[in-house]
Tab-separated table of C-alpha atoms in Angstrom:
chain	number	residue	atom	x	y	z
A	164	MET	CA	63.425	34.602	-103.818
A	165	ASN	CA	66.881	36.116	-103.368
A	166	ALA	CA	68.671	35.127	-100.133
A	167	GLY	CA	69.516	38.788	-99.506
A	168	PRO	CA	72.584	40.972	-98.921
A	169	MET	CA	73.811	39.068	-95.858
A	170	VAL	CA	74.556	36.140	-98.191
A	171	ASN	CA	74.962	37.565	-101.691
A	172	THR	CA	77.585	39.978	-103.021
A	173	LYS	CA	78.188	41.684	-106.366
A	174	ASN	CA	80.479	38.751	-107.262
A	175	ASP	CA	79.614	35.041	-107.335
A	176	GLU	CA	78.058	32.797	-104.674
A	177	ARG	CA	77.965	29.088	-105.514
A	178	SER	CA	77.249	25.560	-104.203
A	179	PRO	CA	74.712	26.298	-101.432
A	180	ASN	CA	73.964	23.551	-98.924
A	181	ILE	CA	71.582	23.774	-95.983
A	182	THR	CA	71.530	21.632	-92.839
A	183	SER	CA	68.595	19.279	-92.290
A	184	ASP	CA	67.146	21.529	-89.593
A	185	GLY	CA	67.011	24.416	-92.086
A	186	GLY	CA	68.902	26.748	-89.772
A	187	THR	CA	72.392	26.945	-91.287
A	188	LEU	CA	73.390	27.700	-94.876
A	189	TYR	CA	76.844	26.798	-96.226
A	190	PHE	CA	77.984	28.301	-99.537
A	191	SER	CA	81.066	29.443	-101.425
A	192	SER	CA	81.781	33.041	-102.419
A	193	ASN	CA	84.523	35.009	-104.144
A	194	GLY	CA	82.957	38.321	-103.211
A	195	ARG	CA	83.965	38.495	-99.559
A	196	SER	CA	87.200	38.951	-97.679
A	197	GLY	CA	88.862	35.568	-97.391
A	198	PHE	CA	91.929	33.487	-98.109
A	199	GLY	CA	91.732	33.591	-101.894
A	200	GLY	CA	89.454	32.441	-104.721
A	201	TYR	CA	86.200	30.909	-103.514
A	202	ASP	CA	85.980	30.454	-99.737
A	203	VAL	CA	83.345	28.514	-97.816
A	204	PHE	CA	81.054	30.635	-95.646
A	205	MET	CA	78.115	29.935	-93.390
A	206	ALA	CA	75.072	31.981	-92.441
A	207	VAL	CA	72.641	31.249	-89.603
A	208	ARG	CA	68.924	31.878	-89.959
A	209	GLU	CA	67.610	34.668	-87.739
A	210	GLY	CA	63.844	34.557	-87.968
A	211	ALA	CA	62.814	34.904	-91.599
A	212	GLU	CA	66.201	36.259	-92.726
A	213	TRP	CA	69.769	35.038	-92.907
A	214	GLY	CA	72.321	36.521	-90.523
A	215	GLN	CA	75.750	37.871	-91.412
A	216	ALA	CA	77.892	35.311	-93.273
A	217	SER	CA	81.045	34.020	-91.543
A	218	ASN	CA	84.177	32.539	-93.111
A	219	LEU	CA	84.835	28.943	-91.984
A	220	GLY	CA	88.519	29.753	-91.530
A	221	SER	CA	91.915	28.481	-92.614
A	222	LEU	CA	91.353	24.855	-91.589
A	223	ILE	CA	88.993	24.551	-94.574
A	224	ASN	CA	89.765	27.485	-96.859
A	225	SER	CA	93.014	28.000	-98.786
A	226	LYS	CA	94.489	30.432	-101.329
A	227	LYS	CA	92.676	28.470	-104.059
A	228	ASP	CA	88.979	27.605	-104.514
A	229	GLU	CA	86.829	25.689	-102.005
A	230	LEU	CA	83.336	24.623	-103.138
A	231	PHE	CA	80.477	22.186	-102.492
A	232	PHE	CA	80.788	22.042	-98.712
A	233	PHE	CA	78.646	19.202	-97.312
A	234	ALA	CA	78.248	18.198	-93.648
A	235	PRO	CA	75.770	15.312	-93.309
A	236	SER	CA	73.902	15.008	-90.027
A	237	LYS	CA	74.972	12.195	-87.666
A	238	HIS	CA	78.122	11.550	-89.692
A	239	GLU	CA	81.683	11.862	-88.398
A	240	ARG	CA	83.035	13.505	-91.574
A	241	PHE	CA	82.326	16.630	-93.602
A	242	TYR	CA	83.284	16.979	-97.289
A	243	PHE	CA	84.255	19.712	-99.738
A	244	ALA	CA	86.037	20.258	-103.041
A	245	SER	CA	89.270	22.243	-103.189
A	246	GLY	CA	91.852	23.318	-105.729
A	247	ARG	CA	94.560	23.723	-103.065
A	248	ASP	CA	98.171	22.809	-103.686
A	249	GLY	CA	99.173	19.181	-103.175
A	250	GLY	CA	96.133	17.602	-104.820
A	251	GLN	CA	95.761	15.455	-107.924
A	252	GLY	CA	94.957	18.465	-110.104
A	253	GLY	CA	91.981	20.787	-110.519
A	254	LEU	CA	89.302	20.390	-107.841
A	255	ASP	CA	89.858	17.422	-105.534
A	256	ILE	CA	87.440	16.095	-102.923
A	257	TYR	CA	88.566	16.381	-99.298
A	258	TYR	CA	87.022	15.381	-96.003
A	259	GLY	CA	87.579	16.441	-92.425
A	260	THR	CA	86.781	15.217	-88.938
A	261	PRO	CA	85.249	15.778	-86.466
A	262	ASN	CA	82.135	16.884	-88.284
A	263	VAL	CA	81.113	19.730	-86.001
A	264	PHE	CA	78.816	21.204	-88.654
A	265	GLY	CA	76.322	18.421	-89.309
A	266	GLU	CA	73.995	19.092	-86.366
A	267	GLY	CA	73.567	22.744	-87.206
A	268	ILE	CA	74.529	25.902	-85.361
A	269	THR	CA	73.469	27.377	-82.042
A	270	ARG	CA	73.728	30.931	-80.705
A	271	ILE	CA	75.754	31.505	-77.525
A	272	LEU	CA	75.748	34.797	-75.600
A	273	VAL	CA	79.088	35.175	-73.836
A	274	SER	CA	79.823	37.635	-71.026
A	275	VAL	CA	82.867	38.282	-68.830
A	276	VAL	CA	81.899	40.035	-65.610
A	277	ASP	CA	83.038	41.023	-62.157
A	278	SER	CA	81.293	38.685	-59.727
A	279	THR	CA	80.889	41.448	-57.127
A	280	THR	CA	79.324	44.171	-59.275
A	281	GLY	CA	78.146	42.276	-62.354
A	282	ASN	CA	79.919	44.832	-64.550
A	283	PRO	CA	81.478	43.649	-67.836
A	284	LEU	CA	85.270	43.453	-67.982
A	285	PRO	CA	87.821	44.004	-70.749
A	286	SER	CA	89.261	40.627	-71.672
A	287	VAL	CA	90.360	38.276	-74.425
A	288	VAL	CA	88.217	35.145	-74.750
A	289	GLU	CA	89.314	31.889	-76.355
A	290	VAL	CA	86.614	29.412	-77.385
A	291	ILE	CA	88.044	25.901	-77.035
A	292	ASP	CA	86.467	22.712	-78.343
A	293	GLU	CA	86.918	20.365	-75.385
A	294	ALA	CA	86.830	17.218	-77.520
A	295	THR	CA	89.723	18.311	-79.740
A	296	GLY	CA	91.476	20.874	-77.549
A	297	GLN	CA	91.513	23.299	-80.487
A	298	THR	CA	90.798	27.010	-80.167
A	299	VAL	CA	87.953	27.619	-82.609
A	300	ALA	CA	87.449	31.344	-81.994
A	301	THR	CA	89.079	34.273	-80.211
A	302	PHE	CA	87.465	37.631	-79.476
A	303	ALA	CA	87.894	40.646	-77.199
A	304	THR	CA	85.401	42.121	-74.732
A	305	ASN	CA	85.177	45.625	-73.294
A	306	PRO	CA	83.403	47.272	-70.312
A	307	GLN	CA	80.776	48.928	-72.530
A	308	VAL	CA	79.241	45.686	-73.869
A	309	LYS	CA	77.618	43.090	-71.600
A	310	GLU	CA	77.181	40.166	-74.023
A	311	TYR	CA	78.931	38.931	-77.151
A	312	GLU	CA	77.289	36.706	-79.744
A	313	GLN	CA	79.036	33.538	-80.899
A	314	PHE	CA	77.607	31.002	-83.353
A	315	LEU	CA	78.919	27.520	-82.631
A	316	PRO	CA	78.141	23.968	-83.743
A	317	ALA	CA	75.261	22.435	-81.809
A	318	GLU	CA	75.548	19.623	-79.269
A	319	ARG	CA	79.254	20.018	-78.494
A	320	LYS	CA	81.106	20.997	-75.331
A	321	TYR	CA	83.085	24.240	-75.358
A	322	ARG	CA	85.208	26.059	-72.822
A	323	PHE	CA	85.216	29.857	-72.832
A	324	GLN	CA	88.538	30.917	-71.334
A	325	ALA	CA	88.848	34.612	-70.504
A	326	THR	CA	91.997	36.528	-69.616
A	327	VAL	CA	91.884	39.935	-67.961
A	328	ARG	CA	95.127	41.900	-68.039
A	329	ASP	CA	97.653	40.771	-65.399
A	330	LEU	CA	95.246	38.198	-63.966
A	331	PRO	CA	95.153	34.410	-64.267
A	332	PRO	CA	92.579	33.065	-66.752
A	333	ARG	CA	89.095	32.015	-65.694
A	334	SER	CA	86.754	29.840	-67.732
A	335	ALA	CA	83.213	28.567	-68.093
A	336	SER	CA	82.215	25.376	-69.913
A	337	ILE	CA	78.884	24.595	-71.544
A	338	THR	CA	77.434	21.996	-73.869
A	339	THR	CA	75.785	23.814	-76.736
A	340	PRO	CA	72.071	23.084	-77.143
A	341	PHE	CA	70.283	21.760	-80.206
A	342	ALA	CA	70.534	23.655	-83.499
A	343	ASN	CA	68.892	27.084	-83.658
A	344	GLU	CA	68.553	27.288	-79.880
A	345	GLN	CA	70.287	29.797	-77.612
A	346	ALA	CA	72.426	29.470	-74.475
A	347	THR	CA	74.580	31.731	-72.302
A	348	ALA	CA	78.133	31.382	-71.007
A	349	THR	CA	79.299	33.686	-68.216
A	350	VAL	CA	82.895	33.889	-67.009
A	351	LYS	CA	83.095	35.475	-63.562
A	352	PHE	CA	86.121	37.067	-61.943
A	353	GLY	CA	85.932	37.392	-58.170
A	354	PRO	CA	88.266	39.207	-55.765
A	355	ILE	CA	91.934	38.594	-56.544
A	356	SER	CA	94.184	37.667	-53.634
A	357	LEU	CA	97.456	39.578	-54.050
A	358	ALA	CA	99.104	38.757	-50.748
A	359	GLU	CA	98.237	36.900	-47.587
A	360	PHE	CA	99.969	37.201	-44.227
A	361	ASP	CA	98.937	34.614	-41.638
A	362	LEU	CA	100.559	36.014	-38.532
A	363	GLY	CA	99.634	32.969	-36.470
A	364	ARG	CA	102.565	31.126	-38.046
A	365	TYR	CA	104.970	33.120	-35.849
A	366	ASN	CA	103.482	31.433	-32.759
A	367	VAL	CA	103.722	34.546	-30.567
A	368	PRO	CA	100.856	36.468	-28.928
A	369	PHE	CA	100.051	39.475	-31.063
A	370	PHE	CA	98.306	41.199	-28.151
A	371	VAL	CA	98.595	41.520	-24.395
A	372	THR	CA	95.872	39.320	-22.857
A	373	GLY	CA	92.510	41.124	-23.092
A	374	TYR	CA	93.987	44.048	-25.068
A	375	TYR	CA	93.350	45.017	-28.681
A	376	ARG	CA	96.196	47.295	-29.748
A	377	PRO	CA	98.952	45.266	-31.451
A	378	ASN	CA	101.859	44.541	-29.134
A	379	THR	CA	104.490	46.887	-30.546
A	380	ARG	CA	107.037	48.463	-28.175
A	381	GLU	CA	105.201	51.777	-28.387
A	382	ASN	CA	101.807	50.237	-27.565
A	383	LEU	CA	103.273	48.066	-24.799
A	384	ASP	CA	104.811	51.040	-22.996
A	385	GLY	CA	101.774	53.178	-23.797
A	386	LEU	CA	99.496	50.678	-22.062
A	387	TYR	CA	100.728	51.686	-18.583
A	388	PRO	CA	99.430	55.286	-18.561
A	389	LEU	CA	96.168	54.084	-20.129
A	390	LEU	CA	95.675	51.554	-17.317
A	391	GLU	CA	96.213	54.342	-14.816
A	392	GLY	CA	93.734	56.550	-16.680
A	393	PRO	CA	90.831	55.788	-19.053
A	394	LEU	CA	91.402	52.010	-18.984
A	395	GLY	CA	91.667	51.796	-15.207
A	396	ASP	CA	88.408	49.833	-14.991
A	397	ALA	CA	89.350	47.490	-17.853
A	398	THR	CA	90.090	44.612	-15.499
A	399	TYR	CA	90.093	42.201	-18.435
A	400	ILE	CA	93.478	43.560	-19.586
A	401	GLU	CA	96.457	41.713	-18.142
A	402	ARG	CA	98.525	43.647	-15.578
A	403	PHE	CA	102.250	43.217	-14.948
A	404	ARG	CA	105.014	45.471	-13.683
A	405	LYS	CA	107.287	47.217	-16.102
A	406	GLY	CA	110.596	45.377	-16.022
A	407	SER	CA	109.010	42.127	-14.830
A	408	LYS	CA	109.590	38.809	-16.557
A	409	ARG	CA	106.142	39.079	-18.162
A	410	TYR	CA	106.983	42.549	-19.443
A	411	LYS	CA	110.273	41.263	-20.885
A	412	ASP	CA	108.419	38.429	-22.609
A	413	TYR	CA	106.031	40.866	-24.288
A	414	LEU	CA	108.959	43.146	-25.125
A	415	SER	CA	110.607	40.218	-26.893
A	416	TYR	CA	107.368	39.455	-28.761
A	417	SER	CA	107.122	43.096	-29.849
A	418	GLU	CA	110.308	42.799	-31.915
A	419	THR	CA	108.741	39.995	-33.944
A	420	ILE	CA	105.479	41.897	-34.330
A	421	GLU	CA	107.195	45.092	-35.474
A	422	GLY	CA	109.144	43.031	-38.002
A	423	ILE	CA	105.882	41.565	-39.290
A	424	PHE	CA	104.357	45.002	-39.807
A	425	LYS	CA	107.502	46.132	-41.636
A	426	GLU	CA	107.269	43.087	-43.903
A	427	VAL	CA	103.622	43.784	-44.724
A	428	THR	CA	104.322	47.482	-45.290
A	429	GLY	CA	107.328	46.807	-47.521
A	430	THR	CA	105.543	44.215	-49.658
A	431	THR	CA	102.509	46.459	-50.024
A	432	LEU	CA	104.451	49.552	-51.082
A	433	LYS	CA	107.152	47.922	-53.225
A	434	GLU	CA	105.147	45.223	-54.990
A	435	ILE	CA	101.382	45.409	-54.579
A	436	VAL	CA	100.645	49.139	-54.910
A	437	PRO	CA	102.795	49.649	-58.063
A	438	ARG	CA	101.331	46.561	-59.720
A	439	PHE	CA	97.784	47.602	-58.869
A	440	LYS	CA	98.296	51.177	-60.063
A	441	ALA	CA	99.711	49.971	-63.391
A	442	SER	CA	96.857	47.571	-64.143
A	443	MET	CA	93.795	48.750	-62.185
A	444	LEU	CA	90.453	48.716	-63.974
A	445	PRO	CA	87.634	51.281	-63.739
A	446	GLY	CA	85.936	50.930	-60.370
A	447	GLU	CA	88.500	48.464	-59.046
A	448	VAL	CA	89.621	48.719	-55.414
A	449	LEU	CA	92.623	47.389	-53.507
A	450	GLU	CA	91.045	46.052	-50.317
A	451	VAL	CA	93.143	45.374	-47.209
A	452	ARG	CA	91.258	42.810	-45.134
A	453	ILE	CA	92.289	42.564	-41.491
A	454	THR	CA	90.796	39.675	-39.517
A	455	GLY	CA	91.234	39.648	-35.735
A	456	TYR	CA	90.958	36.653	-33.413
A	457	ALA	CA	90.512	36.014	-29.700
A	458	ASP	CA	91.510	32.908	-27.776
A	459	PRO	CA	88.662	30.594	-26.673
A	460	LYS	CA	88.761	31.688	-23.010
A	461	GLN	CA	85.465	33.312	-21.961
A	462	PHE	CA	85.780	37.084	-22.198
A	463	VAL	CA	83.390	39.774	-20.889
A	464	GLY	CA	84.087	43.455	-20.338
A	465	LYS	CA	83.228	47.032	-21.266
A	466	TYR	CA	84.821	49.080	-23.981
A	467	LEU	CA	86.289	52.226	-22.389
A	468	GLU	CA	87.908	54.055	-25.331
A	469	ASP	CA	86.532	57.176	-27.040
A	470	GLU	CA	87.040	55.849	-30.602
A	471	THR	CA	83.942	54.291	-32.149
A	472	VAL	CA	84.895	51.045	-33.861
A	473	THR	CA	83.062	49.338	-36.731
A	474	PHE	CA	83.721	45.867	-38.126
A	475	GLN	CA	82.050	42.892	-39.796
A	476	ASP	CA	81.867	39.276	-38.758
A	477	ASN	CA	82.624	36.423	-41.153
A	478	ALA	CA	79.026	36.551	-42.428
A	479	LYS	CA	79.462	40.295	-43.253
A	480	MET	CA	77.088	41.392	-40.485
A	481	GLU	CA	77.972	44.921	-39.332
A	482	TYR	CA	78.893	45.783	-35.721
A	483	GLU	CA	79.595	49.095	-33.997
A	484	ILE	CA	81.283	49.459	-30.616
A	485	SER	CA	81.156	52.711	-28.651
A	486	ARG	CA	82.367	53.722	-25.202
A	487	GLY	CA	80.502	51.830	-22.493
A	488	ASP	CA	79.365	48.955	-24.729
A	489	GLN	CA	79.751	45.429	-23.407
A	490	ILE	CA	82.250	43.329	-25.332
A	491	GLY	CA	82.841	39.585	-25.601
A	492	ASN	CA	85.138	37.378	-27.648
A	493	LEU	CA	83.647	38.428	-31.004
A	494	GLU	CA	83.852	42.132	-30.179
A	495	LEU	CA	87.417	41.711	-28.906
A	496	SER	CA	88.391	40.084	-32.207
A	497	GLY	CA	86.787	42.992	-34.098
A	498	LEU	CA	88.618	45.546	-31.949
A	499	ARG	CA	91.897	43.800	-32.680
A	500	ALA	CA	91.213	43.916	-36.415
A	501	TRP	CA	90.285	47.622	-36.286
A	502	TYR	CA	93.235	48.808	-34.188
A	503	SER	CA	95.716	46.652	-36.123
A	504	GLY	CA	94.344	47.938	-39.423
A	505	HIS	CA	94.702	51.536	-38.305
A	506	HIS	CA	98.250	50.851	-37.145
A	507	LEU	CA	99.114	49.403	-40.563
A	508	ASP	CA	97.461	52.334	-42.358
A	509	GLN	CA	99.486	54.795	-40.274
A	510	MET	CA	102.712	52.996	-41.156
A	511	LEU	CA	101.845	52.985	-44.856
A	512	ALA	CA	100.927	56.686	-44.791
A	513	ALA	CA	104.043	57.615	-42.786
A	514	SER	CA	106.238	56.078	-45.486
A	515	GLY	CA	105.545	59.099	-47.687
A	516	ASN	CA	104.714	56.855	-50.639
A	517	GLU	CA	102.838	59.132	-53.048
A	518	ASP	CA	101.089	56.313	-54.910
A	519	TYR	CA	99.634	54.971	-51.669
A	520	ARG	CA	98.556	58.441	-50.561
A	521	GLN	CA	96.839	59.204	-53.866
A	522	LEU	CA	95.106	55.828	-54.193
A	523	LYS	CA	93.890	56.030	-50.589
A	524	SER	CA	92.639	59.589	-51.155
A	525	ASP	CA	90.793	58.497	-54.305
A	526	GLY	CA	89.103	55.629	-52.487
A	527	ARG	CA	91.000	53.042	-54.527
A	528	ILE	CA	92.607	51.585	-51.374
A	529	GLN	CA	90.165	50.606	-48.645
A	530	PHE	CA	90.423	48.767	-45.335
A	531	ARG	CA	87.944	46.149	-44.176
A	532	TYR	CA	87.926	44.987	-40.554
A	533	ILE	CA	86.653	41.487	-39.758
A	534	GLY	CA	86.002	39.996	-36.339
A	535	GLY	CA	86.963	36.354	-36.721
A	536	GLY	CA	85.782	35.435	-33.202
A	537	GLU	CA	87.529	32.654	-31.334
A	538	SER	CA	90.588	30.952	-32.790
A	539	ARG	CA	90.865	27.265	-31.956
A	540	ASP	CA	93.518	26.139	-34.418
A	541	ARG	CA	96.563	26.678	-32.194
A	542	ALA	CA	97.762	24.539	-29.290
A	543	ASP	CA	99.247	27.622	-27.604
A	544	ARG	CA	96.371	29.792	-26.364
A	545	ALA	CA	98.530	32.908	-26.361
A	546	ALA	CA	99.325	32.426	-30.055
A	547	GLN	CA	95.596	32.416	-30.783
A	548	ARG	CA	95.584	36.156	-30.039
A	549	ARG	CA	96.491	37.085	-33.604
A	550	ILE	CA	95.387	38.702	-36.842
A	551	HIS	CA	95.301	37.665	-40.490
A	552	ILE	CA	95.958	40.120	-43.338
A	553	GLU	CA	94.887	39.577	-46.932
A	554	ILE	CA	95.175	42.120	-49.736
A	555	VAL	CA	92.795	41.646	-52.653
A	556	ARG	CA	91.723	43.563	-55.732
A	557	THR	CA	87.970	43.705	-56.120
A	558	GLY	CA	85.129	45.682	-57.674
A	559	GLY	CA	86.404	45.921	-61.253
A	560	ALA	CA	88.020	42.543	-61.823
A	561	GLY	CA	88.878	39.775	-59.693
A	562	GLY	CA	89.232	35.987	-59.782
A	563	GLY	CA	92.151	33.554	-59.473
A	564	GLN	CA	95.066	34.136	-57.224
A	565	GLU	CA	97.910	36.335	-58.402
A	566	PHE	CA	100.482	35.557	-55.762
A	567	ASP	CA	100.381	34.381	-52.215
A	568	MET	CA	102.635	35.091	-49.260
A	569	LYS	CA	102.323	32.736	-46.312
C-alpha cells in the first residue's frame, strides 16, 4: 500500500525507517524543498494516515545527499549516511547526539494568550531544548489562531519562550509525554507594569487628617470654605487656622505633593502614552491604578459631598459611597484614591496632549480606584495618609515588567 501524498512526491523517496512505536517515519527525499540532494524528513502518524512531512533541518541535512537515517530507541546516538563535504568520499556514516528521535514524536498544542481575557496574542515563539540549550524551532502566532501544532521528540523537556512586541519574554516549560500522545503548552502574559510611583517614600502626609482631597495648595485653601459650608458637620476633618503653624506645615507639604503630581503627569505624557500608542494591541488598555490608604487610627464619619464615589478593595469587591453614607478607614482610603485619581486625570487632560485625549476618549486609558485600607508600614502615622500609583497595560497583552519607577 502506498504511503500517500503526505510522504511521496513525483521524485524519489528512499531509505524509510520507522520508530519502534510505529508512530514516526523517517525517510529521505529529493522531491521536496530542502538543502540540496536527498534530505531526511519525518512524518508523524495521524490515525490511519501519515501527517505532513517535515525536514529535519540543517543540523542533519546538507547541500549533498543524506540517507538511511536511523535513531534506535534507548540509545544516546542517531546515525545517517551523508555525502557532505569533509568526508572520506562518497557516502560516509555519521552519528549525532543527543538522540532526541529514538523515543518517537509527540504532538504539542502551543498557545500564547492574555491572562486576563484568554485571547490569543501576536508573538514569536522559540522552542528550546532545556538539556542542550538549543533552539529547535521558531514560529509566529497571531490573534486569529488560538493553538499552534508542534511535533517534538517524546520524553524531553522543552521551554516555549514567547515574545510580544515591546514586552519582555515569557515562557512555559513542559516535559513532552510518551510517543504519539498529546500535551499543551500555554504562555500567559498578564498586566504589564509600566511605571510605579510609591508616594509614601516622600514621608509627608498626602492629605489633611480625615480629608480625602490631595493636599495641593488649591485644595488646602479650598478646604476652608467647604468646612464653613457643606463639610461643616465633617468633624473628622482636622481644623486649624489659616496662617497657623499647622497650616504652614501643610502648605510646605503641598509643594512636595504638587511636585509629585507633576512628575507623574510628565512621565505619563512624555514616556508612557507615546510608547503605548506606538505598540498597543487590539483590545489593550492603559490602566492607571490609584490605591489610597488611611492611617490605623479608628475613623468613623459621614460622607457629606454630592459626588458619588466608586472604588474596589484589594480583593476587587466593589463599593459605592453617596452623600450621607457612613465611612470608616476602608471608605476613607477609597475616597482618597478616587479624588486623587480625578485630580491626576484633570492635570493630564489640562496638558492639551492630543494622544492622551484621544486614547481616553476611545476607552484605551482607564482609571481604577482601589481602597487599600489601613497602612501600617510607616513609623510616622501622618505619612501613612498616602496613595500609590501604578500604570499598567492590560487586556490585550501583558506580562513581565517593562520599566519601574520607585
